Amino acid sequence: MTSALNTYRAGADERGHFGLFGGRYVAETLMPLILEVEQAYRAARADPAFQAELDGYLTHYVGRPSPLYHARRLTEHLGGAKIYFKREDLNHTGAHKVNSCMGQILLAQRMGKRRIIAETGAGQHGVATATVCALFGLQCVIYMGQTDIERQAPNVFRMKLLGAEVKPVTSGSATLKDAMNDALRDWVTNVEDTYYLIGTVAGPHPFPTMVRDFQSVIGEETRTQCLAQEGRLPDSIVACIGGGSNAMGIFHPFLDEPGVRLIGTEAAGDGVDTDRHAASMTGGRPGVLHGNRTYLLQTEDGQITEAHSISAGLDYPGVGPEHAWLKDSGRVQYVPVTDRAALDAFQMTTRLEGIIPALESAHAVAHAMELAPTLPADHLMVINMSGRGDKDVNTVAEALGADMGETLV
Amino acid sequence: MTTPGAPSATTPAMTPAMTAAPTAPLSAGTTPSTGRLQARFAALRAAGRAGLVTYLMAGDPDRETGQAVLDGLPAAGADIIELGMPFSDPMADGPTIQAAGQRALKAGQTLKDTLAMLARFRETDTETPVVLMGYYNPIYSYGADRFAADAAAAGADGCIIVDLPPEEAPELTGPLAEHGLHLIMLTAPTTDEARLPAVLAHAGGFLYYASITGITGTRAADEAQVAAAVTRLRAHTSLPIAVGFGIRTPAQAAAIARNADAAVVGSALVDRIATGDDPLGFVAALAEGVRGARL
């Protein structure tokens, strides 16, 4: 990044690029809309009234700040680094997704848009979007792959209760990437009245930057809380990566703190040496999809392949472009975590801390479980507990071969 | 780049609007060239009619069937051919072309196969312009330089890359220009006067006007809307203007051909190829509509 020699926090550049990555690779029909979003976002950022309104909703509706919680028993069990959880699972709707939804829904209203569309994989972003649409009385259409609808039935019903229309997507592999394709097709068709509320730090510029900015509240709070509770910054931060919005949110305020080690965990599914994983940075290569250049899972011929993860929220063949840039620059380390390791971490967190983590967040815990025992007791490690795992109990039961009616042993 | 005031071989006075465009950026698109596209549009002008542009997906439903349709298009009346390069995630396309891409990919079609298909077409037809149409990732994956070289060698005349707006186009225009290929730019009803010059700065060959906001193969714009849009575009460019999206019948093609320099038919033909319902006979009917439009 030419304009950012001494900082990792200046991106994207004015054309939406993070070095090689990012950009605006969309059909011409959408370009004017995307420029309109960018302009509106820039104006909102400069308007103290916008930030004040957002802060009000984050405090009184979402329930921020979320606690920075010392996971004492997990720390003792692992016998190394002192572990904290950043409790995004305690937000209204049960995950970090609502931070960006709240920001974007206020922006959409400033732009005069009354119809909101979104894509969802696990359903968390769909639920958060349907929630803010209900809050402001806006029409809401959620695109969700048919495969995901079948495995996330409770969230589908939740969205419907909130008044959203859930449109099943049957094209392609009928998962998150196809839901995003159909949302883009909707947007290109309904350009006048519709706002596309993208759920992660991906898509065309300005979405990766805007979603990151709205999610940075996680990292800003972590900084303040860690200073208050420990008198210093953390030594390491671990967060899971699907598109990467919770990780970008907690990492970004620390990018220029060389003493803070940042680790992103990608979903390795059955293993990155198999063809069933979602680790686009470990197992993919740069390409262009959904409006940006980033690391993608693809064939030799440039066709996008299906991702696999036990966690529907990480089941995406790409990653946000800023992560791609942070990987290449070496500032953030990205490691793969398998379904198996995430399942173990899911159970351990539940048993030791009484916190059922989202399967997504369990990928971060899994790596921390490996790393913490190798570190000294005065090493402060923060894990971003990006969401709660109630939505995942059916999936976990199935994976463990347990009957939900029986007691687990 | 042509300098202002320099004579341009490709800017014959088609309409007053076209010559009265002193502010139009003189771009790569107005660079004198003797390519197949220029020759074809010049011939169409001389004949006093618009052209028929037909789209088909390479390798759909399989290589041999696709090749047979492609090879038969000129005789059936197609003036220009758009050859679709299949992509797994065609985000600007409707169900028909999505399905065609999936069929082609399932049959094993690769970018290399698509170029080979074009090379085989060129063994019997050296005059009909062929434009490769698709999405950027397969090209980026193949390598932009290598793609431009191989596409030119196969006999392509240009490319339409749906997800490469002017903001990102420079990374492909260089390699294409080096090998004498045009980048054909899309404009849409949402492309306003302020933005149009940026689109035209990269445009070559012809300008593709997507007449509706939406995806391919759904609805069509009416004749009056298209006429107004074409008039507006002509004030900014001397490039020929092809109009597409939602044109399904000979009558619709004729209505477009009364105003535009060419009418593009895609999904309706792809449907006929999918069902094996005499696709070349359908092209002949479309051609008849287009050829009779200004009589």
XYZ file of C-alpha atoms in Angstrom:
704
model
C 0.000 0.000 0.000
C 1.843 3.036 -1.223
C 0.178 5.570 1.044
C 0.748 3.573 4.203
C 4.418 2.962 4.737
C 4.320 3.232 8.509
C 0.913 1.900 9.342
C -1.181 -1.168 8.685
C -4.350 0.788 9.386
C -4.585 3.213 6.462
C -6.215 0.909 3.894
C -8.035 0.658 1.681
C -6.713 3.214 -0.792
C -9.134 5.547 -2.569
C -9.961 2.865 -5.145
C -10.669 0.275 -2.497
C -7.470 -1.720 -2.862
C -5.410 -3.320 -0.119
C -2.259 -3.783 -2.144
C -3.141 -6.417 -4.741
C -6.433 -7.207 -3.057
C -9.902 -5.653 -2.801
C -11.274 -3.404 -5.542
C -14.661 -3.159 -7.204
C -15.155 -6.034 -9.621
C -18.869 -5.691 -10.284
C -21.137 -5.250 -13.282
C -21.443 -1.710 -14.577
C -25.101 -1.592 -13.543
C -24.004 -1.821 -9.903
C -21.070 0.570 -10.050
C -23.076 3.785 -9.632
C -24.816 2.281 -6.579
C -21.569 1.243 -5.015
C -20.165 4.707 -5.530
C -23.332 6.076 -3.925
C -22.855 3.819 -0.883
C -19.250 4.942 -0.609
C -20.196 8.598 -0.754
C -22.996 8.168 1.781
C -20.718 6.240 4.118
C -18.015 8.891 3.909
C -20.554 11.581 4.769
C -21.944 9.539 7.665
C -18.476 8.947 9.088
C -17.863 12.663 9.132
C -21.178 13.373 10.847
C -20.985 13.266 14.660
C -24.762 12.837 14.811
C -24.474 9.534 12.926
C -21.889 8.155 15.341
C -23.906 9.370 18.321
C -27.028 7.650 17.044
C -25.099 4.438 16.377
C -23.476 4.536 19.813
C -26.893 4.942 21.389
C -28.245 1.838 19.698
C -25.081 -0.153 20.435
C -25.366 0.690 24.131
C -29.090 0.404 24.720
C -30.188 -2.118 22.094
C -27.180 -4.341 21.379
C -25.908 -4.209 24.966
C -22.393 -2.906 24.427
C -19.747 -2.895 25.688
C -19.478 -6.666 25.722
C -17.423 -7.974 28.667
C -13.782 -8.976 28.514
C -14.013 -12.093 30.642
C -11.132 -13.959 32.281
C -11.697 -17.627 31.460
C -10.177 -18.882 34.715
C -10.907 -22.577 34.492
C -9.867 -22.854 30.849
C -6.647 -21.003 31.746
C -5.967 -23.410 34.628
C -6.805 -26.439 32.538
C -4.441 -25.466 29.746
C -1.723 -24.381 32.160
C -0.079 -21.540 30.277
C -1.221 -18.182 28.944
C -3.868 -16.221 30.806
C -6.969 -16.431 28.631
C -9.684 -13.846 28.193
C -12.840 -14.103 26.116
C -14.199 -11.034 24.365
C -17.875 -11.815 24.857
C -19.505 -10.907 21.523
C -21.775 -13.892 22.170
C -23.571 -11.729 24.721
C -24.694 -9.170 22.143
C -28.353 -9.009 21.224
C -28.967 -11.719 18.565
C -26.014 -13.685 19.931
C -23.065 -12.697 17.766
C -20.887 -9.857 16.531
C -22.878 -9.579 13.287
C -25.286 -7.047 14.776
C -22.510 -4.424 15.169
C -22.221 -3.974 11.436
C -25.947 -4.467 10.796
C -26.742 -1.583 13.111
C -24.266 0.703 11.385
C -25.413 -0.254 7.909
C -29.130 -0.017 8.669
C -28.656 3.554 9.861
C -26.705 4.267 6.683
C -29.410 2.701 4.492
C -31.994 4.967 6.088
C -29.827 8.024 5.522
C -29.736 6.961 1.862
C -33.527 6.680 1.780
C -33.520 2.934 1.064
C -36.563 1.091 2.379
C -35.858 -2.422 1.141
C -32.972 -4.373 2.659
C -31.449 -7.527 1.211
C -28.758 -9.751 2.686
C -27.119 -13.126 2.242
C -26.639 -15.566 5.059
C -24.854 -18.859 5.593
C -25.410 -20.038 9.160
C -28.293 -17.618 9.484
C -26.616 -15.379 12.093
C -26.207 -12.469 9.705
C -29.707 -13.083 8.367
C -31.138 -12.986 11.872
C -29.188 -9.840 12.749
C -30.347 -8.166 9.529
C -33.972 -9.228 10.050
C -33.707 -7.903 13.597
C -32.583 -4.405 12.651
C -35.155 -4.324 9.838
C -37.874 -5.158 12.372
C -36.510 -2.463 14.662
C -36.846 0.185 11.969
C -39.835 -1.211 10.084
C -38.012 -1.925 6.833
C -38.753 -4.608 4.255
C -36.241 -7.454 4.533
C -35.325 -10.190 2.045
C -32.724 -12.793 3.033
C -31.024 -15.051 0.485
C -30.003 -18.391 1.919
C -28.744 -21.530 0.192
C -31.186 -24.430 0.181
C -28.503 -26.626 1.781
C -28.048 -24.115 4.615
C -31.806 -23.717 5.097
C -31.989 -27.424 5.785
C -29.166 -27.426 8.331
C -30.105 -24.172 10.102
C -33.872 -24.524 10.485
C -34.173 -22.642 13.821
C -32.533 -19.532 12.366
C -34.779 -19.692 9.295
C -37.818 -19.668 11.540
C -36.331 -16.839 13.601
C -35.922 -14.698 10.490
C -39.512 -15.388 9.480
C -40.751 -14.477 12.950
C -38.895 -11.194 12.584
C -40.833 -10.496 9.401
C -38.173 -11.303 6.827
C -38.783 -13.143 3.610
C -36.277 -16.000 3.303
C -35.540 -16.819 -0.332
C -34.062 -20.280 -0.886
C -31.148 -20.304 -3.319
C -30.864 -23.433 -5.423
C -28.282 -22.286 -7.987
C -24.711 -23.568 -7.960
C -23.873 -25.378 -4.730
C -26.838 -23.807 -2.873
C -24.668 -22.425 -0.047
C -23.354 -19.039 1.087
C -21.478 -18.085 -2.101
C -24.575 -18.781 -4.181
C -26.710 -16.790 -1.746
C -24.322 -13.891 -2.314
C -24.655 -14.318 -6.095
C -28.432 -14.156 -5.842
C -28.338 -11.151 -3.524
C -26.163 -9.360 -6.091
C -28.661 -10.342 -8.817
C -31.469 -8.886 -6.722
C -29.526 -5.671 -6.136
C -28.745 -5.221 -9.826
C -32.473 -5.624 -10.546
C -33.798 -3.367 -7.773
C -31.304 -0.552 -7.849
C -33.649 2.254 -6.895
C -34.999 1.281 -3.490
C -32.711 -1.482 -2.241
C -29.676 -1.581 0.049
C -27.501 -4.698 0.108
C -26.447 -5.237 3.706
C -23.318 -7.365 3.273
C -22.487 -9.429 6.339
C -18.721 -9.592 6.232
C -15.563 -7.703 5.287
C -15.867 -8.844 1.673
C -17.651 -7.668 -1.459
C -16.811 -4.602 -3.515
C -15.307 -1.469 -1.948
C -16.471 0.181 0.338
C -17.973 -2.873 2.061
C -14.735 -4.436 3.376
C -13.650 -1.128 4.882
C -17.085 -0.125 6.131
C -17.869 -3.449 7.812
C -14.408 -3.429 9.386
C -14.981 0.067 10.743
C -18.322 -0.923 12.269
C -16.784 -4.080 13.768
C -13.731 -2.255 15.135
C -15.760 -1.453 18.224
C -14.756 -4.977 19.340
C -11.055 -4.179 19.261
C -11.422 -0.681 20.676
C -13.311 -2.029 23.667
C -10.801 -4.848 24.105
C -7.983 -2.307 24.242
C -9.735 -0.176 26.869
C -10.842 -3.175 28.914
C -7.461 -4.892 28.846
C -5.741 -1.693 29.929
C -8.268 -1.307 32.757
C -8.116 -4.935 33.902
C -4.444 -5.754 33.323
C -2.801 -2.379 32.979
C -1.404 -3.302 29.569
C -2.274 -4.545 26.091
C -2.754 -8.248 25.349
C 0.161 -10.277 24.007
C -1.935 -12.197 21.528
C -5.416 -12.163 20.019
C -7.024 -15.166 18.360
C -10.139 -14.951 16.168
C -11.839 -17.213 13.639
C -12.040 -16.324 9.946
C -14.860 -17.046 7.528
C -15.209 -13.835 5.578
C -13.352 -12.437 8.561
C -15.463 -9.647 10.055
C -15.121 -10.527 13.746
C -11.371 -10.996 13.315
C -10.958 -7.760 11.362
C -12.958 -5.959 14.033
C -10.810 -7.140 16.920
C -7.484 -7.007 15.003
C -7.715 -3.609 13.383
C -7.161 -1.389 16.435
C -4.049 -3.473 17.244
C -2.448 -3.663 13.799
C 0.107 -0.998 14.639
C 0.981 -2.545 18.029
C 3.942 -4.756 17.154
C 3.831 -6.345 20.619
C 0.399 -7.815 19.987
C 0.506 -11.077 18.086
C -2.572 -11.548 15.865
C -3.748 -14.985 14.791
C -6.663 -15.847 12.520
C -8.021 -19.383 12.413
C -9.379 -20.677 9.121
C -11.788 -23.589 8.883
C -9.825 -26.638 7.742
C -12.859 -28.959 7.627
C -11.558 -32.508 7.186
C -8.030 -31.094 6.756
C -6.334 -28.755 4.273
C -4.753 -31.765 2.586
C -8.253 -32.988 1.645
C -10.707 -31.345 -0.765
C -13.175 -30.672 2.041
C -12.114 -27.472 3.766
C -12.721 -23.704 3.751
C -9.152 -22.476 4.329
C -8.833 -20.094 1.399
C -5.570 -18.528 2.570
C -3.844 -21.788 3.478
C -5.235 -23.772 0.562
C -6.302 -21.216 -2.073
C -4.764 -18.603 -4.346
C -5.642 -15.054 -5.395
C -8.648 -14.574 -7.639
C -11.679 -12.363 -8.208
C -15.132 -13.121 -6.813
C -18.039 -11.149 -5.386
C -16.569 -7.794 -6.202
C -13.054 -8.148 -4.832
C -9.712 -9.809 -5.379
C -8.709 -12.090 -2.549
C -7.583 -15.618 -1.755
C -10.094 -18.110 -3.166
C -10.623 -21.826 -3.317
C -10.664 -22.539 -7.028
C -9.794 -25.078 -9.677
C -6.769 -24.795 -11.912
C -9.143 -23.283 -14.490
C -10.342 -20.479 -12.211
C -13.716 -22.008 -11.299
C -14.704 -21.412 -7.681
C -14.958 -24.613 -5.679
C -17.228 -25.448 -2.802
C -15.974 -24.883 0.689
C -16.603 -27.260 3.535
C -16.726 -26.623 7.251
C -18.819 -28.020 10.080
C -19.476 -24.371 10.853
C -21.870 -22.900 8.283
C -20.591 -19.406 9.120
C -17.073 -20.284 7.940
C -18.268 -22.233 4.911
C -17.163 -19.728 2.261
C -14.509 -20.234 -0.451
C -13.022 -16.759 0.001
C -11.947 -14.303 2.667
C -12.046 -10.541 3.124
C -9.406 -8.764 1.008
C -7.802 -6.982 3.955
C -7.028 -10.365 5.505
C -5.441 -11.442 2.219
C -3.245 -8.358 2.387
C -2.414 -8.852 6.064
C -1.420 -12.431 5.314
C 0.930 -11.432 2.509
C 2.395 -8.606 4.588
C 3.014 -11.049 7.423
C 1.345 -8.887 10.068
C -1.285 -11.517 10.882
C -0.675 -15.236 11.078
C -3.386 -17.483 9.657
C -3.657 -21.095 10.765
C -6.035 -23.901 9.771
C -8.251 -25.610 12.377
C -10.152 -28.813 11.584
C -13.788 -29.672 12.304
C -12.556 -32.233 14.836
C -10.453 -29.723 16.779
C -13.326 -27.218 16.770
C -15.724 -29.838 18.131
C -13.302 -30.646 20.963
C -12.944 -26.954 21.783
C -16.715 -26.523 21.651
C -17.181 -29.183 24.324
C -14.286 -28.054 26.492
C -15.441 -24.430 26.572
C -18.947 -25.554 27.447
C -17.823 -27.855 30.248
C -15.124 -25.648 31.760
C -16.676 -22.235 31.420
C -20.408 -22.796 31.089
C -20.272 -20.960 27.786
C -21.538 -22.696 24.659
C -19.493 -21.110 21.885
C -20.585 -20.847 18.283
C -18.824 -23.492 16.196
C -17.182 -20.586 14.386
C -15.709 -19.214 17.639
C -14.733 -22.740 18.696
C -12.199 -22.659 15.834
C -10.424 -19.814 17.645
C -10.592 -21.601 20.998
C -9.159 -24.741 19.386
C -6.005 -22.978 18.299
C -5.703 -21.255 21.672
C -5.855 -24.681 23.306
C -2.827 -25.687 21.286
C -0.926 -22.462 21.801
C -1.669 -21.490 25.419
C 0.164 -24.398 27.112
C 3.360 -23.382 25.299
C 3.232 -19.826 26.688
C 4.135 -18.394 30.111
C 1.507 -17.525 32.730
C 2.051 -13.796 32.233
C 1.135 -14.012 28.550
C -2.246 -12.347 28.011
C -4.302 -14.003 25.290
C -7.670 -12.713 24.095
C -9.987 -15.026 22.172
C -12.809 -13.391 20.294
C -15.921 -15.283 21.398
C -17.703 -14.070 18.282
C -21.005 -15.841 18.864
C -23.037 -18.192 21.006
C -23.494 -21.808 20.056
C -27.140 -22.514 20.790
C -27.767 -22.526 17.044
C -25.210 -25.327 16.651
C -26.417 -27.917 19.136
C -28.128 -30.034 16.451
C -25.006 -30.018 14.295
C -22.811 -30.953 17.235
C -25.133 -33.737 18.346
C -25.059 -35.172 14.849
C -21.278 -34.912 14.623
C -20.793 -36.595 17.982
C -23.269 -39.283 17.068
C -25.285 -38.363 20.120
C -29.021 -38.617 20.493
C -30.238 -35.206 21.672
C -32.496 -36.965 24.179
C -29.656 -38.879 25.807
C -27.120 -37.613 28.266
C -23.672 -37.088 26.826
C -20.944 -38.976 28.581
C -5.006 7.551 -28.934
C -6.396 9.672 -31.737
C -5.762 13.347 -31.230
C -8.611 15.823 -31.505
C -9.044 16.981 -35.049
C -7.161 14.078 -36.542
C -9.023 12.219 -39.225
C -10.404 8.958 -38.008
C -10.964 6.125 -40.390
C -13.562 4.582 -38.153
C -15.700 7.641 -37.671
C -17.820 7.989 -40.778
C -20.708 10.360 -40.346
C -23.477 7.947 -39.497
C -25.733 10.406 -37.800
C -25.457 14.090 -37.031
C -25.327 13.269 -33.353
C -22.206 11.241 -33.818
C -20.238 13.924 -35.569
C -21.483 16.588 -33.194
C -19.664 15.172 -30.225
C -16.759 17.513 -29.658
C -16.426 16.537 -26.008
C -16.398 12.808 -26.637
C -13.164 11.311 -25.375
C -11.209 9.941 -28.265
C -10.260 6.617 -26.884
C -8.809 3.312 -27.842
C -12.214 2.632 -29.321
C -11.727 5.234 -32.039
C -8.222 4.190 -32.915
C -8.109 3.359 -36.607
C -7.988 -0.340 -37.101
C -8.835 -2.793 -39.786
C -10.260 -5.463 -37.510
C -13.178 -7.733 -38.230
C -15.507 -5.746 -35.963
C -14.891 -2.477 -37.799
C -15.247 -4.189 -41.142
C -18.513 -5.811 -40.108
C -20.058 -2.625 -38.761
C -18.914 -0.741 -41.874
C -20.587 -3.366 -44.054
C -23.774 -3.127 -41.980
C -23.799 0.637 -42.374
C -23.298 0.271 -46.100
C -26.238 -2.126 -46.212
C -28.321 0.321 -44.194
C -29.255 -2.127 -41.528
C -28.436 -3.142 -37.980
C -26.630 -6.320 -37.051
C -27.679 -9.414 -35.167
C -25.389 -10.429 -32.319
C -25.958 -13.932 -30.983
C -24.654 -15.324 -27.723
C -23.964 -18.938 -26.955
C -22.146 -20.582 -24.078
C -19.020 -22.419 -25.124
C -19.272 -26.131 -24.460
C -23.018 -26.077 -23.830
C -24.501 -28.610 -23.632
C -21.323 -30.394 -24.718
C -18.364 -29.648 -26.959
C -19.610 -31.166 -30.205
C -23.125 -29.738 -30.034
C -21.785 -26.316 -29.084
C -19.286 -26.400 -31.940
C -21.957 -27.332 -34.456
C -24.173 -24.429 -33.388
C -21.247 -21.994 -33.418
C -20.148 -23.102 -36.870
C -23.675 -22.731 -38.214
C -24.381 -19.258 -36.852
C -22.986 -17.116 -39.728
C -24.974 -18.968 -42.386
C -28.085 -18.707 -40.225
C -27.721 -14.929 -40.178
C -25.642 -13.968 -37.133
C -23.522 -10.934 -37.938
C -21.428 -11.032 -34.771
C -20.971 -13.846 -32.245
C -20.527 -13.621 -28.511
C -18.943 -16.794 -27.206
C -19.602 -17.245 -23.499
C -16.782 -18.488 -21.298
C -18.424 -20.517 -18.509
C -17.895 -19.447 -14.902
C -19.064 -21.087 -11.697
C -20.469 -17.848 -10.227
C -22.048 -15.720 -12.965
C -23.491 -13.002 -10.740
C -24.962 -10.851 -13.517
C -26.717 -13.672 -15.333
C -30.229 -15.024 -15.051
C -31.205 -18.683 -14.642
C -30.856 -19.587 -18.344
C -27.220 -18.599 -18.719
C -26.361 -19.836 -15.212
C -27.677 -23.248 -16.204
C -25.805 -23.161 -19.515
C -22.546 -22.450 -17.701
C -23.186 -25.279 -15.277
C -23.880 -27.683 -18.142
C -20.687 -26.657 -19.898
C -18.576 -26.967 -16.759
C -20.125 -30.321 -15.980
C -19.180 -31.449 -19.479
C -15.599 -30.457 -18.633
C -15.286 -27.199 -20.577
C -12.152 -25.174 -19.753
C -10.948 -21.809 -20.999
C -8.438 -23.620 -23.161
C -11.278 -25.663 -24.698
C -13.192 -22.464 -25.429
C -10.226 -20.985 -27.277
C -9.797 -24.258 -29.175
C -13.483 -24.110 -30.136
C -12.930 -20.635 -31.556
C -9.800 -21.708 -33.437
C -11.787 -24.517 -35.038
C -14.516 -22.043 -36.047
C -11.855 -19.866 -37.681
C -10.817 -22.756 -39.935
C -13.997 -22.148 -41.923
C -14.926 -18.547 -41.093
C -12.397 -15.728 -41.141
C -14.826 -12.825 -41.371
C -17.451 -13.087 -38.638
C -16.326 -11.187 -35.560
C -16.248 -13.259 -32.371
C -16.213 -11.653 -28.964
C -15.411 -13.690 -25.848
C -17.787 -12.922 -23.005
C -17.520 -13.910 -19.375
C -16.177 -13.098 -15.935
C -12.710 -12.068 -14.897
C -11.538 -14.833 -12.584
C -10.916 -17.551 -15.182
C -8.914 -15.009 -17.211
C -6.968 -13.798 -14.188
C -6.280 -17.395 -13.256
C -5.095 -18.160 -16.802
C -2.956 -15.005 -16.780
C -4.092 -11.824 -18.549
C -1.083 -11.714 -20.907
C -1.281 -15.366 -21.797
C -5.037 -15.094 -22.284
C -4.726 -12.109 -24.617
C -2.058 -13.840 -26.690
C -3.960 -17.129 -26.925
C -7.324 -15.479 -27.582
C -5.839 -13.422 -30.397
C -4.148 -16.495 -31.837
C -7.459 -18.372 -31.706
C -9.128 -15.626 -33.720
C -10.980 -13.546 -31.154
C -11.759 -9.907 -31.847
C -12.494 -8.680 -28.385
C -13.770 -9.428 -24.911
C -16.699 -8.466 -22.757
C -15.830 -8.996 -19.113
C -18.950 -8.477 -17.071
C -17.294 -7.816 -13.703
C -14.547 -5.538 -14.982
C -15.896 -1.984 -14.747
C -13.706 0.921 -15.895
C -12.276 1.217 -12.384
C -10.600 -2.185 -12.744
C -10.293 -2.435 -16.523
C -6.694 -1.166 -16.875
C -5.231 -4.469 -15.761
C -6.703 -6.144 -18.837
C -6.764 -3.369 -21.442
C -2.960 -3.323 -21.725
C -2.571 -7.012 -22.557
C -5.607 -6.956 -24.878
C -4.395 -3.905 -26.792
C -0.984 -5.453 -27.214
C -2.597 -8.333 -29.066
C -5.046 -6.215 -31.058
C -8.131 -7.186 -29.060
C -10.891 -4.784 -28.065
C -12.340 -4.525 -24.605
C -16.031 -4.016 -25.189
C -17.511 -2.053 -22.336
C -20.995 -2.344 -20.910
C -23.176 0.604 -20.075
C -26.440 0.410 -18.194
C -29.425 2.635 -17.482
C -27.655 3.495 -14.226
C -24.584 4.821 -16.060
C -25.143 8.577 -15.963
C -23.651 11.359 -18.071
C -20.953 12.057 -15.502
C -19.795 8.462 -15.485
C -20.083 7.673 -19.192
C -16.739 9.231 -20.228
C -14.912 6.932 -17.785
C -16.599 3.908 -19.369
C -15.859 5.142 -22.884
C -12.220 5.790 -22.067
C -11.640 2.023 -22.152
C -14.242 1.081 -24.743
C -13.293 -0.525 -28.040
C -15.053 -2.377 -30.846
C -18.600 -1.411 -29.972
C -20.501 -0.280 -26.929
C -22.808 -2.800 -25.288
C -25.876 -1.176 -23.769
C -27.632 -3.392 -21.215
C -31.091 -1.973 -21.699
C -32.538 -2.859 -18.300
C -31.276 -2.812 -14.742
C -31.181 -6.481 -13.972
C -29.807 -9.819 -14.997
C -29.789 -11.455 -18.409
C -32.804 -13.193 -19.872
C -35.545 -11.601 -17.834
C -37.477 -8.648 -19.199
C -36.897 -6.300 -22.130
C -36.887 -2.541 -22.359
C -39.454 -1.007 -24.686
C -38.523 0.531 -28.006
C -38.953 4.145 -26.933
C -36.698 3.745 -23.890
C -34.029 2.117 -26.005
C -34.281 4.791 -28.679
C -33.801 7.506 -26.070
C -30.846 5.712 -24.520
C -29.173 5.138 -27.880
C -29.575 8.813 -28.783
C -28.040 9.773 -25.462
C -25.063 7.428 -25.991
C -24.493 8.629 -29.559
C -23.879 12.112 -28.226
C -20.851 10.743 -26.397
C -19.335 8.185 -28.727
C -18.865 7.248 -32.329
C -18.624 3.564 -31.466
C -21.411 1.348 -32.809
C -24.005 0.591 -30.143
C -25.329 -2.896 -29.527
C -28.330 -3.323 -27.276
C -29.061 -6.436 -25.282
C -30.804 -8.018 -22.280
C -34.267 -9.527 -22.535
C -34.615 -9.664 -26.346
C -36.428 -12.939 -27.032
C -38.336 -12.666 -30.316
C -37.735 -11.577 -33.917
C -40.200 -8.719 -33.344
C -38.315 -7.486 -30.282
C -35.011 -7.782 -32.147
C -36.480 -5.766 -35.004
C -37.674 -3.060 -32.639
C -34.176 -2.728 -31.189
C -32.627 -2.814 -34.661
C -34.605 0.263 -35.706
C -32.501 2.354 -33.307
C -29.347 0.530 -32.350
C -26.470 -0.642 -34.534
C -26.997 -4.187 -33.361
C -29.407 -6.277 -31.303
C -28.028 -8.950 -28.976
C -29.921 -12.177 -28.327
C -28.573 -14.511 -25.661
C -30.846 -16.358 -23.274
C -33.552 -17.074 -25.854
C -31.001 -18.795 -28.094
C -29.411 -20.611 -25.165
C -32.873 -21.958 -24.302
C -33.233 -23.305 -27.854
C -29.794 -24.922 -27.660
C -30.693 -26.507 -24.318
C -33.887 -28.024 -25.656
C -32.445 -28.818 -29.079
C -35.315 -26.849 -30.573
C -33.811 -25.832 -33.926
C -31.506 -23.078 -32.601
C -30.207 -22.156 -36.057
C -33.742 -21.855 -37.413
C -34.444 -19.470 -34.539
C -31.361 -17.426 -35.477
C -32.606 -17.256 -39.057
C -35.946 -15.891 -37.843
C -34.173 -13.310 -35.662
C -31.986 -12.314 -38.612
C -35.033 -11.848 -40.771
C -36.524 -9.575 -38.127
C -33.367 -7.500 -37.826
C -32.832 -7.262 -41.585
C -36.387 -6.088 -42.158
C -36.429 -3.597 -39.320
C -35.624 -0.473 -41.303
C -37.412 -1.374 -44.527
